[in-house]
Amino acid sequence: MKNKLLLIIFILPLIVFGQQEQPKVGLVLSGGGAKGFAHVGVLKEIDKAGIQLDYIGGTSMGAVIGGLYAVGYSGVQIEDIIKNTNFIELLRDQLPRSTSTFFEKEFAEKSAITLPVNKGKIGLPKAVSKGQSVLNFLYELLDSTQNNSDFSKLPTPFYCIATDVETGGEVLLENGSLPMALRSSSSFPTLLNPVALDGKLLVDGGVANNFPVSIMKSKGIDIVIGVDVEGRLFEKDKLNSAITILNQIVSYQMYNKSKAEKAKLDVYIHPGIFEYNVVDFDKKDQILEIGNKKAKEFKEIFKEIAAKQIVKKKRKPLQINKEKKLITKINLTGIKDYTRAYVLGKLKIKVNDSLSRQEISERINLLSATKNYSKIEYNLLKREDNSYSLNLDVFESKANATLSLGMHYDILYRSGLLANYSQKHLFVNNDVFSLDVILGDNLRYNLNYFVDNGFYLSYGFRSNYNHFRANSKFNSIVSQNPSISSINLKYTDITNQFFIQTTFDRKFAIGLGIENKHLLASTETISIDNQKTVIDNSNYLNAFGYLKLDTYNQKYFPTKGYFADLNFKWYLLSSDYHNDFNSFAQAKGTFGFATSINNKFTFQMTNEAGFTLNSRSSDIFDFYLGGYNKNYINTFVSFYGYDFAELSNNSFIKSEFNFRYNFGEKHYAMFIANYGRLEDNVFKDIDIFKDVKSGYALGYSYNTFFGPIEIKYSWTPDINQHYWLFNLGFWF
């Protein structure tokens, strides 16, 4: 015991003396968006040299990378995190389609631009993204800091800078939630929403202080290493647009302040990344390599600094924590328009669930996908029994109304411009009102009102007006007039429905309802006494039921998942234009699936069938096959190789095989084959290959932000005819 005491007495002065004499080393990382990936090369060389960093400070991306290093990740680990993260998806808040509500899957996904509406005034979004995915990502990476609110007590002390939007002044962030601090510091204007924190509204720290070296000096740091990934002011011959001039004006203050800060550095590192910009996240490999190359030039300097540090704390290795945590208590704050049951139901989290950080992020995505929340914060607090309390703070979106715009062109409806107005909380909580007005060659509207009670019984009302004209081989009429090859069909449908519905896991929907349908179909091709021929002009009262399934990962070019739409309709009463109405029923179903053979090649199969029970009074309710559209209504069904509504009968079956190849990022080449039978009753015998109709198509599609652009050549060997098909934009 005496020997140990003597040893401590002898070594302790040496340690204290070493700590007093050796220099304290700090690292400052500037902001620069995607260019900040170049910081990682310097961290890797610092690790190799064995430098102990006594403090780290940063702004924006410099804050994010510096914060990860401060909690214990190595330079190599941070590089791996960057390489394995899709930052474009992260920054756009691109959630998987599986997180969307069933209402969104069915009635949204058809507009290119969405604008907030507040008190009747159309505004502009605060930014491209709410930043919820970025915040979730930081929560996952910074799990080890959940009980640490003092950044000076991290494995490496840390600070970062944000900007107060109200005053324009810099805000020093040194305590609180580290994920929230990093999210605030990196809130690039127009890209990510500002962050409300401690009574201030914060944006990217680069606006106020992009290179906070003076703060590092004030910490008593002897040697300050600074990594600068800022750009530079444009020369006059390159100031040739409003954007470059505005960027130049905004950059004056930032660059002037950074110039003064750089003068205080002991080691200044400036990777040559002038050709890249702040949003070049898709060029991360090139930027990382430039950072690695530049850092190697300072290898000897880093070794000299490391040699001066006699006594060093050993950095503990840190891994991303994927451990499940038992949640025995849930605290929820911020609820106003939505109940606790609604929030927890959408989150699918309950007491005694065991969840990892990654799984909590997935559940938060489910709530965020409702678009009812501008931000969702949380923390996990360890309890005495080693279980956890989940504390959720939700920020309900103040803008509960939106205006969305879209455009479309197809061969049947021709041009169409969509204006969609949607509003939540119109009459009661949990409701959504959506109105599509489609202007163009054929005026249409779609009105949907839905009260979403989740697992409980939901209800709603739909109203649709659909109108089109078509030069068509409308078989039920043409077959009765052999001298006529096609007719000029005018078709109008007005439908109003009341329904009840329940959904399961955002995949299934089951509903029942009643509807009033008015049909008016006529042609001027066949006339009597100069009067057009009216095919039908009746009102119908119907009962209906449906079962729907949608697990496709994308609406337009799915690579996996299933789809089903099974419905049954009973035509009960009619105003009976022809005075021969008989009550009848129809069933129609669609089932499809998609699977990817590799990252490029997808096979999608869609099967459809329909049949009529009892004899109907009018051929208007035949099943009509032909043409290519995804917005057909009633009993119209697409079929490649034939003209619109060219084939018809009392029942049908159809199978479509789509072989699709994805080349480039958004380009698709496809070959499609479809086969079908139409009979008075196709299910009467088992000879499904009897009188089979066939059609084929070759096509190209480009998936743009306003929807697919598609051109296809279709043909049928049955009667040696072919068609060119073209459509542009989302289907509506």
XYZ file of C-alpha atoms in Angstrom:
732
model
C 0.000 0.000 0.000
C 2.870 2.336 0.879
C 4.533 1.601 -2.473
C 1.347 2.493 -4.370
C 1.018 5.713 -2.393
C 4.614 6.679 -3.141
C 4.060 5.921 -6.837
C 0.985 8.179 -6.945
C 2.841 10.949 -5.129
C 5.685 10.678 -7.621
C 3.558 10.517 -10.831
C 0.877 13.083 -9.926
C 3.167 16.149 -10.189
C 4.394 14.946 -13.565
C 0.815 14.685 -14.854
C -0.150 18.090 -13.493
C 3.037 19.662 -14.828
C 2.491 17.997 -18.230
C -1.050 19.313 -18.435
C 0.090 22.798 -17.490
C 2.891 22.898 -20.021
C 1.375 21.141 -23.044
C -0.602 23.340 -25.430
C -4.368 23.103 -25.687
C -5.466 22.431 -29.256
C -8.752 23.487 -30.784
C -10.370 22.866 -34.164
C -12.777 25.229 -35.943
C -14.788 24.024 -38.940
C -16.523 26.511 -41.224
C -19.926 26.162 -42.810
C -20.310 25.351 -46.468
C -23.116 22.848 -46.991
C -22.000 19.840 -49.007
C -18.508 21.334 -49.277
C -18.200 20.662 -45.542
C -17.601 16.981 -46.312
C -13.999 18.062 -46.966
C -13.603 18.560 -43.179
C -13.494 14.800 -42.708
C -10.060 14.409 -44.305
C -8.565 16.733 -41.688
C -10.172 14.753 -38.846
C -8.715 11.535 -40.256
C -5.202 13.010 -40.352
C -5.646 14.405 -36.818
C -6.536 10.892 -35.648
C -3.520 9.403 -37.438
C -1.161 11.981 -35.935
C -2.542 11.357 -32.456
C -3.594 14.936 -31.709
C -5.873 15.379 -28.717
C -8.444 18.062 -29.508
C -9.339 20.016 -26.387
C -12.225 21.896 -28.032
C -14.194 21.822 -31.289
C -16.317 24.609 -32.720
C -18.192 24.925 -35.954
C -20.968 26.367 -38.019
C -23.546 24.653 -40.220
C -22.046 21.523 -41.811
C -18.895 22.243 -39.827
C -21.038 22.059 -36.681
C -22.574 18.724 -37.717
C -19.241 17.074 -38.485
C -17.555 18.677 -35.484
C -20.421 17.586 -33.229
C -20.138 13.965 -34.388
C -16.406 14.005 -33.646
C -17.000 15.651 -30.260
C -19.276 12.836 -29.073
C -16.714 10.187 -29.991
C -16.982 9.189 -33.656
C -13.630 8.948 -35.466
C -12.853 10.627 -38.755
C -13.116 7.275 -40.556
C -16.516 6.590 -38.971
C -17.849 9.995 -39.991
C -16.657 9.349 -43.552
C -18.560 6.030 -43.554
C -21.699 7.764 -42.243
C -21.500 10.319 -45.064
C -20.927 7.680 -47.741
C -23.847 5.561 -46.527
C -26.356 8.424 -46.249
C -28.551 9.744 -49.054
C -28.432 13.426 -48.109
C -30.694 14.514 -50.963
C -33.530 12.313 -49.698
C -32.771 13.368 -46.134
C -32.902 17.084 -46.890
C -36.062 16.781 -48.975
C -37.867 14.879 -46.209
C -38.588 12.169 -48.757
C -40.495 9.612 -46.721
C -41.287 6.122 -47.980
C -44.713 5.874 -49.604
C -45.618 3.309 -46.939
C -45.809 6.153 -44.382
C -48.517 7.980 -46.350
C -52.110 7.770 -45.164
C -54.491 5.770 -47.353
C -56.267 9.017 -48.248
C -52.971 10.485 -49.515
C -52.217 7.380 -51.576
C -55.634 7.458 -53.213
C -56.260 11.157 -53.790
C -52.918 12.983 -53.549
C -49.716 12.332 -55.550
C -50.918 14.300 -58.557
C -49.552 17.822 -58.152
C -46.155 19.363 -58.807
C -46.347 22.481 -56.629
C -47.956 22.899 -53.204
C -48.350 26.319 -51.557
C -49.590 27.104 -48.038
C -52.818 29.071 -47.602
C -53.216 31.112 -44.418
C -56.375 33.117 -43.700
C -57.319 33.032 -47.372
C -53.926 34.261 -48.577
C -51.600 32.125 -50.678
C -48.050 32.131 -49.366
C -44.755 30.448 -50.087
C -43.192 27.570 -48.159
C -40.583 28.561 -45.575
C -38.183 26.137 -47.171
C -37.929 23.077 -49.365
C -38.025 20.811 -46.308
C -39.323 20.837 -42.733
C -36.066 19.145 -41.726
C -37.762 16.398 -39.697
C -35.722 13.658 -41.360
C -32.506 15.544 -40.601
C -33.529 15.865 -36.941
C -34.407 12.158 -36.713
C -31.028 11.318 -38.257
C -29.220 13.411 -35.643
C -31.194 11.789 -32.812
C -30.045 8.383 -34.050
C -26.372 9.372 -34.301
C -26.265 11.294 -31.009
C -27.970 8.765 -28.755
C -25.035 8.910 -26.322
C -25.812 12.567 -25.492
C -29.394 11.978 -24.285
C -28.479 12.718 -20.642
C -25.911 15.443 -21.392
C -27.142 19.008 -21.789
C -23.731 20.672 -21.299
C -21.621 20.527 -24.473
C -18.428 21.293 -22.493
C -18.827 17.888 -20.834
C -18.864 15.901 -24.066
C -15.850 13.623 -24.679
C -14.471 16.636 -26.556
C -15.956 20.014 -25.478
C -17.967 21.622 -28.257
C -19.864 24.726 -29.370
C -21.656 25.809 -32.527
C -23.216 28.937 -34.004
C -26.724 29.734 -35.240
C -28.281 32.997 -36.446
C -31.224 34.784 -34.834
C -33.621 35.530 -37.710
C -35.199 38.441 -35.834
C -31.975 40.358 -35.108
C -29.455 38.868 -37.538
C -27.064 38.333 -34.623
C -25.080 35.204 -33.872
C -26.295 32.787 -31.197
C -23.730 30.676 -29.352
C -25.069 27.186 -28.620
C -23.238 25.376 -25.814
C -25.954 23.540 -23.923
C -29.350 21.894 -24.290
C -30.168 19.223 -26.860
C -27.184 18.603 -29.134
C -29.366 17.274 -32.006
C -31.483 20.454 -31.833
C -28.373 22.648 -31.698
C -26.884 21.010 -34.804
C -30.235 21.149 -36.595
C -30.406 24.895 -35.809
C -26.837 25.657 -36.858
C -27.294 23.859 -40.189
C -30.720 25.304 -41.041
C -29.709 26.614 -44.454
C -32.203 29.321 -45.537
C -34.731 28.156 -48.180
C -33.461 24.562 -47.848
C -34.529 23.780 -44.252
C -37.194 25.424 -42.099
C -35.976 27.780 -39.352
C -35.890 26.270 -35.846
C -37.685 27.691 -32.811
C -35.303 27.222 -29.866
C -35.270 28.910 -26.444
C -37.603 31.679 -27.578
C -35.593 32.478 -30.706
C -36.138 31.608 -34.347
C -32.819 30.289 -35.649
C -31.313 29.673 -39.077
C -27.898 28.674 -40.396
C -25.057 30.122 -38.330
C -23.116 30.973 -41.479
C -25.286 34.062 -41.961
C -23.887 35.636 -38.756
C -20.536 33.918 -38.189
C -19.400 31.213 -40.566
C -15.943 30.733 -39.042
C -16.105 31.235 -35.224
C -12.368 31.365 -34.412
C -12.556 34.201 -31.832
C -14.843 32.117 -29.628
C -12.294 29.306 -29.711
C -9.529 31.707 -28.670
C -11.692 32.876 -25.759
C -11.719 29.295 -24.442
C -8.020 29.540 -23.591
C -6.932 27.452 -26.548
C -3.243 27.794 -27.472
C -3.185 26.279 -30.963
C -6.217 26.751 -33.208
C -6.541 24.735 -36.392
C -9.131 26.039 -38.824
C -10.624 24.348 -41.871
C -12.253 26.741 -44.338
C -14.631 25.432 -47.010
C -16.173 28.787 -47.864
C -16.483 29.902 -51.463
C -15.303 33.265 -52.720
C -16.813 36.393 -54.188
C -17.489 36.360 -57.922
C -15.532 38.570 -60.287
C -17.570 41.188 -62.155
C -17.692 39.262 -65.429
C -19.486 36.378 -63.654
C -22.137 38.572 -62.027
C -24.499 37.961 -64.904
C -27.782 37.025 -63.186
C -30.045 38.219 -60.384
C -29.205 35.117 -58.341
C -25.431 35.577 -58.511
C -25.751 39.288 -57.694
C -28.012 38.562 -54.700
C -25.639 35.837 -53.493
C -22.750 38.258 -53.822
C -24.503 40.911 -51.733
C -25.417 38.406 -48.998
C -21.832 37.092 -48.920
C -20.129 40.465 -48.252
C -20.627 40.402 -44.480
C -19.907 36.693 -44.124
C -16.647 36.797 -46.080
C -15.445 40.025 -44.462
C -16.014 38.631 -40.981
C -14.384 35.326 -41.888
C -11.325 37.184 -43.186
C -10.748 38.703 -39.756
C -11.321 35.323 -38.087
C -8.814 33.548 -40.326
C -6.071 35.935 -39.187
C -6.368 34.511 -35.660
C -5.635 30.941 -36.730
C -2.394 29.102 -36.069
C -2.993 26.506 -38.776
C -5.173 27.453 -41.754
C -6.436 24.743 -44.113
C -8.415 25.614 -47.230
C -9.316 22.678 -49.536
C -9.651 23.725 -53.179
C -13.354 23.075 -53.737
C -14.366 26.309 -55.477
C -16.020 24.439 -58.334
C -18.548 22.860 -55.938
C -21.527 24.505 -54.289
C -23.415 24.088 -51.021
C -25.997 21.657 -52.446
C -23.628 19.296 -54.290
C -24.540 16.419 -51.981
C -24.477 14.008 -54.915
C -20.750 14.789 -55.354
C -19.762 13.760 -51.842
C -17.137 11.234 -53.001
C -15.229 13.864 -54.972
C -15.428 16.389 -52.115
C -14.250 13.803 -49.563
C -11.293 12.945 -51.777
C -10.280 16.621 -52.136
C -10.425 16.947 -48.338
C -8.267 13.844 -47.889
C -5.686 15.119 -50.364
C -5.454 18.564 -48.783
C -5.207 17.184 -45.231
C -2.206 15.030 -46.161
C -0.240 18.228 -46.871
C -0.434 19.002 -43.130
C 0.684 15.563 -41.932
C 4.051 16.767 -40.579
C 2.540 19.834 -38.904
C -0.001 17.617 -37.149
C 2.787 15.297 -35.949
C 4.672 18.267 -34.474
C 1.545 19.411 -32.610
C 0.869 15.886 -31.342
C 4.451 15.589 -30.073
C 3.905 18.599 -27.802
C 0.995 16.880 -26.074
C 2.563 14.731 -23.363
C -0.566 13.635 -21.528
C -3.600 12.585 -23.589
C -7.006 11.212 -22.782
C -7.788 8.067 -24.681
C -10.822 8.461 -26.952
C -13.404 5.789 -26.276
C -14.683 4.137 -29.457
C -18.312 5.005 -30.223
C -20.711 3.061 -32.406
C -24.197 3.950 -33.635
C -26.467 2.625 -30.904
C -29.000 0.145 -32.308
C -30.017 -1.203 -28.907
C -33.739 -1.472 -28.202
C -34.991 0.520 -25.229
C -37.987 -0.500 -23.132
C -40.415 2.430 -22.991
C -42.488 2.336 -19.791
C -43.785 5.895 -19.833
C -44.868 8.285 -22.604
C -45.164 12.031 -22.004
C -46.767 14.101 -24.762
C -46.830 17.906 -25.000
C -47.970 20.335 -27.681
C -51.294 18.695 -28.577
C -54.130 21.084 -29.462
C -56.184 20.125 -32.497
C -55.292 16.432 -32.346
C -55.833 14.139 -29.388
C -53.247 12.058 -27.551
C -54.928 8.922 -28.924
C -54.594 10.283 -32.484
C -50.879 11.059 -32.062
C -49.949 7.763 -30.416
C -52.169 5.864 -32.852
C -50.377 7.369 -35.857
C -46.996 6.813 -34.169
C -47.925 3.207 -33.370
C -46.083 3.508 -30.049
C -47.478 2.252 -26.773
C -46.212 1.685 -23.241
C -43.918 -1.384 -22.869
C -42.775 -1.247 -26.500
C -39.066 -1.933 -27.010
C -37.711 0.312 -29.758
C -34.337 1.393 -31.100
C -33.628 4.983 -32.152
C -33.950 3.921 -35.774
C -37.373 2.398 -35.101
C -38.497 5.536 -33.272
C -37.490 7.548 -36.361
C -39.631 5.269 -38.530
C -42.613 5.785 -36.194
C -42.103 9.564 -36.198
C -42.148 9.435 -39.990
C -45.642 7.922 -39.775
C -46.844 10.933 -37.773
C -44.908 13.433 -39.893
C -46.453 11.953 -43.066
C -49.875 13.241 -41.959
C -48.502 16.740 -42.718
C -50.180 17.999 -39.547
C -46.901 18.791 -37.769
C -44.108 21.249 -38.518
C -41.690 19.584 -36.090
C -41.570 16.609 -33.721
C -38.955 16.592 -30.963
C -38.284 13.827 -28.472
C -35.867 12.570 -25.871
C -35.386 9.357 -23.933
C -34.766 9.604 -20.190
C -33.487 6.594 -18.286
C -35.575 5.605 -15.275
C -34.478 3.922 -12.052
C -35.483 0.467 -13.316
C -33.326 0.972 -16.472
C -36.404 1.416 -18.634
C -37.009 4.710 -20.466
C -39.450 7.573 -20.479
C -40.236 8.817 -23.984
C -40.914 12.554 -23.942
C -42.524 13.802 -27.153
C -43.049 17.462 -28.010
C -45.164 17.969 -31.139
C -45.559 21.265 -32.979
C -48.812 21.326 -34.910
C -48.666 23.042 -38.276
C -50.313 26.454 -38.252
C -51.037 26.298 -41.971
C -53.853 23.771 -42.321
C -54.758 24.674 -45.906
C -52.847 24.267 -49.154
C -53.185 25.034 -52.838
C -51.622 22.473 -55.168
C -51.097 22.775 -58.918
C -50.558 20.155 -61.573
C -50.774 19.702 -65.319
C -51.608 16.808 -67.607
C -52.180 15.858 -71.210
C -53.540 12.589 -72.589
C -55.310 11.512 -75.762
C -58.791 11.171 -74.219
C -59.124 14.203 -71.928
C -56.588 16.327 -73.813
C -55.067 19.202 -71.820
C -55.842 19.686 -68.153
C -54.668 22.083 -65.450
C -55.311 20.941 -61.881
C -55.922 23.291 -58.971
C -56.423 21.444 -55.681
C -57.528 23.174 -52.487
C -57.175 21.125 -49.306
C -58.074 22.109 -45.760
C -57.992 20.305 -42.446
C -60.184 21.006 -39.386
C -62.851 22.478 -41.635
C -65.739 21.267 -39.485
C -64.340 18.812 -36.934
C -60.967 17.546 -35.759
C -59.378 14.820 -37.888
C -61.253 15.886 -41.035
C -59.821 16.793 -44.426
C -61.542 18.600 -47.286
C -60.083 18.325 -50.779
C -61.386 19.888 -53.991
C -59.854 19.301 -57.441
C -60.877 21.665 -60.203
C -59.564 20.597 -63.595
C -59.587 23.229 -66.312
C -58.838 22.484 -69.947
C -60.430 20.743 -72.889
C -62.763 18.829 -70.557
C -63.917 20.548 -67.368
C -64.004 18.223 -64.328
C -64.050 18.353 -60.550
C -63.454 15.930 -57.664
C -64.572 16.793 -54.135
C -63.597 14.647 -51.147
C -64.496 15.181 -47.513
C -63.180 12.596 -45.071
C -63.149 12.297 -41.275
C -60.206 10.030 -40.448
C -60.742 8.218 -37.158
C -57.872 5.819 -37.723
C -58.694 2.288 -36.576
C -62.183 3.420 -35.612
C -64.983 3.867 -38.135
C -64.325 6.795 -40.476
C -66.809 8.411 -42.825
C -66.951 10.828 -45.719
C -68.568 12.264 -48.813
C -67.375 12.328 -52.430
C -68.685 14.251 -55.394
C -67.312 13.974 -58.926
C -68.101 15.569 -62.256
C -66.466 13.907 -65.260
C -66.909 14.882 -68.893
C -65.157 13.965 -72.123
C -65.653 13.709 -75.897
C -64.046 10.987 -77.970
C -64.020 9.764 -81.553
C -64.344 6.133 -80.609
C -65.177 2.689 -81.920
C -67.786 2.565 -79.171
C -68.627 -1.080 -79.712
C -72.151 -1.217 -78.254
C -73.305 1.371 -80.820
C -70.973 0.653 -83.760
C -71.838 -3.074 -83.699
C -75.489 -2.161 -84.272
C -74.605 0.089 -87.229
C -72.223 -1.794 -89.557
C -71.897 1.210 -91.883
C -70.304 3.271 -89.121
C -66.700 2.642 -88.042
C -66.650 5.100 -85.114
C -68.812 7.660 -83.370
C -68.336 11.025 -81.751
C -69.142 10.063 -78.152
C -70.082 12.672 -75.571
C -70.040 11.264 -72.045
C -70.960 12.965 -68.748
C -70.934 11.441 -65.271
C -71.993 13.154 -62.036
C -71.614 10.983 -58.941
C -72.251 11.720 -55.251
C -71.360 9.191 -52.564
C -71.767 8.859 -48.796
C -69.596 6.144 -47.255
C -68.124 4.668 -44.100
C -64.623 3.232 -44.077
C -62.030 1.669 -41.847
C -58.328 1.273 -42.601
C -55.657 -1.086 -41.340
C -51.965 -0.240 -41.106
C -52.223 2.325 -43.938
C -52.434 -0.596 -46.368
C -56.038 -1.838 -46.337
C -59.292 0.085 -46.633
C -62.763 -1.452 -46.388
C -65.873 0.631 -47.043
C -69.611 0.635 -47.648
C -71.799 3.384 -49.031
C -74.648 4.648 -51.163
C -74.394 6.774 -54.279
C -76.447 8.811 -56.695
C -75.105 8.659 -60.236
C -76.289 10.665 -63.235
C -75.175 9.402 -66.654
C -75.619 11.232 -69.936
C -74.130 9.626 -73.043
C -74.940 10.705 -76.572
C -73.635 10.884 -80.120
C -74.301 13.172 -83.062
C -72.853 10.643 -85.494
C -76.183 8.842 -85.545
C -79.145 11.207 -85.666
C -82.892 10.942 -86.196
C -84.726 14.016 -87.497
C -81.500 15.989 -86.954
C -81.567 15.055 -83.272
C -78.565 13.426 -81.610
C -78.888 9.858 -80.383
C -79.055 9.653 -76.603
C -77.562 6.403 -75.324
C -78.549 7.084 -71.720
C -79.795 9.993 -69.646
C -80.735 8.570 -66.256
C -80.188 8.941 -62.515
C -79.278 5.830 -60.551
C -79.412 5.052 -56.840
C -76.832 2.441 -55.897
C -75.297 0.676 -52.926
C -71.619 -0.224 -53.025
C -68.813 -1.843 -51.097
C -65.079 -2.062 -51.639
C -61.837 -3.487 -50.360
C -58.569 -1.819 -51.322
C -54.936 -2.680 -50.739
C -51.941 -0.534 -51.708
C -48.374 -1.377 -50.702
C -46.643 -0.145 -53.874
C -43.471 1.754 -52.965
C -44.157 4.228 -55.795
C -47.361 5.182 -57.517
C -46.146 5.451 -61.100
C -43.065 3.241 -61.382
C -43.330 0.764 -58.482
C -40.484 -1.675 -57.970
C -42.145 -3.710 -55.214
C -45.458 -4.152 -53.461
C -49.046 -5.199 -54.094
C -52.214 -3.454 -55.207
C -55.849 -4.566 -55.080
C -59.128 -2.764 -55.723
C -62.189 -4.991 -55.355
C -65.616 -3.389 -55.539
C -69.216 -4.440 -55.784
C -72.082 -2.168 -56.854
C -75.802 -2.840 -56.777
C -77.926 -0.630 -59.045
C -81.151 -0.392 -57.045
C -83.289 2.312 -58.659
C -83.253 4.445 -61.783
C -85.133 7.387 -63.291
C -85.015 5.068 -66.334
C -84.608 7.053 -69.542
C -85.449 3.951 -71.620
C -88.342 2.762 -69.395
C -86.957 -0.757 -69.126
C -84.734 -0.669 -66.014
C -84.093 -3.873 -64.093
C -82.135 -3.899 -60.858
C -78.715 -5.482 -61.370
C -75.271 -5.720 -59.765
C -71.693 -5.519 -61.015
C -68.397 -6.622 -59.547
C -65.017 -5.432 -60.746
C -61.583 -6.168 -59.377
C -57.949 -5.317 -59.964
C -54.974 -7.116 -58.475
C -51.366 -6.329 -59.236
C -47.858 -6.771 -57.933
C -44.396 -5.486 -58.783
C -41.017 -7.018 -58.100
C -37.473 -5.973 -58.977
C -35.098 -8.534 -60.354
C -32.218 -6.118 -59.753
C -31.833 -2.381 -59.228
C -32.703 -1.715 -62.869
C -35.197 -4.305 -64.054
C -38.803 -4.508 -62.773
C -41.611 -6.875 -63.608
C -45.146 -5.654 -62.912
C -48.261 -7.751 -63.453
C -51.839 -6.476 -63.282
C -54.935 -8.665 -63.488
C -58.459 -7.296 -63.907
C -61.886 -8.861 -64.158
C -65.497 -7.735 -64.147
C -68.904 -9.346 -64.454
C -72.575 -8.392 -64.282
C -75.274 -10.148 -62.269
C -78.785 -10.090 -63.700
C -79.601 -8.531 -67.064
C -78.960 -4.803 -67.283
C -81.227 -2.420 -69.144
C -78.601 -0.449 -71.081
C -75.382 -1.246 -72.929
C -73.881 1.807 -71.234
C -72.938 -0.552 -68.382
C -71.011 -2.981 -70.571
C -67.319 -3.304 -69.766
C -65.418 -1.321 -72.416
C -61.775 -2.175 -73.145
C -59.296 -0.247 -75.277
C -56.891 2.663 -75.282
C -54.486 3.620 -72.536
C -55.424 5.833 -69.604
C -55.058 5.611 -65.845
C -57.970 7.957 -65.195
C -60.756 5.922 -66.784
C -64.036 5.896 -64.853
C -66.917 3.458 -64.357
C -66.633 0.393 -66.625
C -63.935 1.710 -69.000
C -60.714 -0.332 -68.890
C -57.423 0.261 -70.709
C -56.210 -2.312 -73.231
C -53.137 -1.812 -75.429
C -53.524 -2.429 -79.161
C -57.176 -1.370 -79.398
C -58.858 2.013 -79.661
C -60.726 3.517 -76.734
C -63.862 1.429 -75.878
C -63.413 -0.688 -78.995
C -64.114 -3.968 -77.180
C -67.167 -4.507 -74.986
C -69.298 -7.167 -73.344
C -71.076 -8.215 -70.181
C -67.916 -9.574 -68.506
C -64.167 -9.631 -69.056
C -60.840 -10.850 -67.753
C -57.524 -9.221 -68.547
C -53.865 -9.699 -67.660
C -51.118 -7.163 -68.316
C -47.383 -7.897 -68.138
C -45.053 -4.906 -67.873
C -41.287 -5.412 -68.255
C -39.608 -2.136 -67.276
C -35.929 -1.163 -67.350
C -34.645 1.881 -65.456
C -31.678 3.560 -67.135
C -30.182 6.824 -66.002
C -31.790 8.270 -62.895
C -35.377 8.779 -64.090
C -35.561 7.156 -67.512
C -37.537 3.996 -68.229
C -37.844 1.711 -71.230
C -40.675 -0.811 -71.241
C -42.309 -3.636 -73.101
C -45.952 -4.380 -72.269
C -48.151 -7.299 -73.294
C -51.837 -7.595 -72.391
C -54.313 -10.387 -73.039
C -58.037 -10.543 -72.392
C -61.371 -12.190 -73.047
C -64.813 -10.634 -73.266
C -67.963 -12.734 -73.179
C -71.478 -12.580 -71.868
C -70.042 -14.720 -69.065
C -66.302 -15.428 -69.284
C -66.528 -17.603 -66.161
C -69.091 -19.957 -67.651
C -66.448 -22.400 -68.841
C -62.823 -23.006 -67.975
C -61.480 -22.415 -71.474
C -59.753 -19.147 -70.622
C -57.712 -19.251 -73.854
C -60.740 -19.161 -76.116
C -61.063 -16.032 -78.318
C -58.229 -14.257 -76.512
C -57.581 -10.652 -77.535
C -53.969 -9.496 -77.430
C -52.098 -6.211 -77.603
C -48.540 -5.020 -77.133
C -46.654 -1.786 -76.526
C -43.108 -0.460 -76.552
C -42.545 2.718 -74.604
C -40.267 5.269 -73.021
C -40.984 7.296 -69.874
C -39.185 10.114 -68.135
C -40.203 10.791 -64.540
C -40.159 14.592 -64.109
C -41.103 16.643 -61.041
C -44.491 17.475 -62.658
C -45.160 13.814 -63.490
C -44.235 11.184 -66.058
C -43.739 11.971 -69.727
C -44.647 8.845 -71.691
C -44.668 7.916 -75.353
C -45.684 4.436 -76.474
C -46.231 2.559 -79.693
C -48.988 -0.053 -79.340
C -50.305 -2.655 -81.751
C -52.408 -5.782 -81.981
C -51.809 -8.678 -84.370
C -55.499 -9.602 -84.063
C -56.644 -7.079 -86.663
C -53.327 -5.513 -87.720
C -53.804 -2.030 -86.223
C -51.436 0.221 -84.298
C -51.521 3.471 -82.305
C -49.138 6.047 -80.891
C -49.952 6.961 -77.284
C -48.706 10.018 -75.430
C -49.315 11.510 -72.001
C -47.630 14.129 -69.869
C -47.850 14.786 -66.133
C -49.544 13.167 -63.153
C -52.801 11.373 -63.868
C -55.992 13.064 -62.689
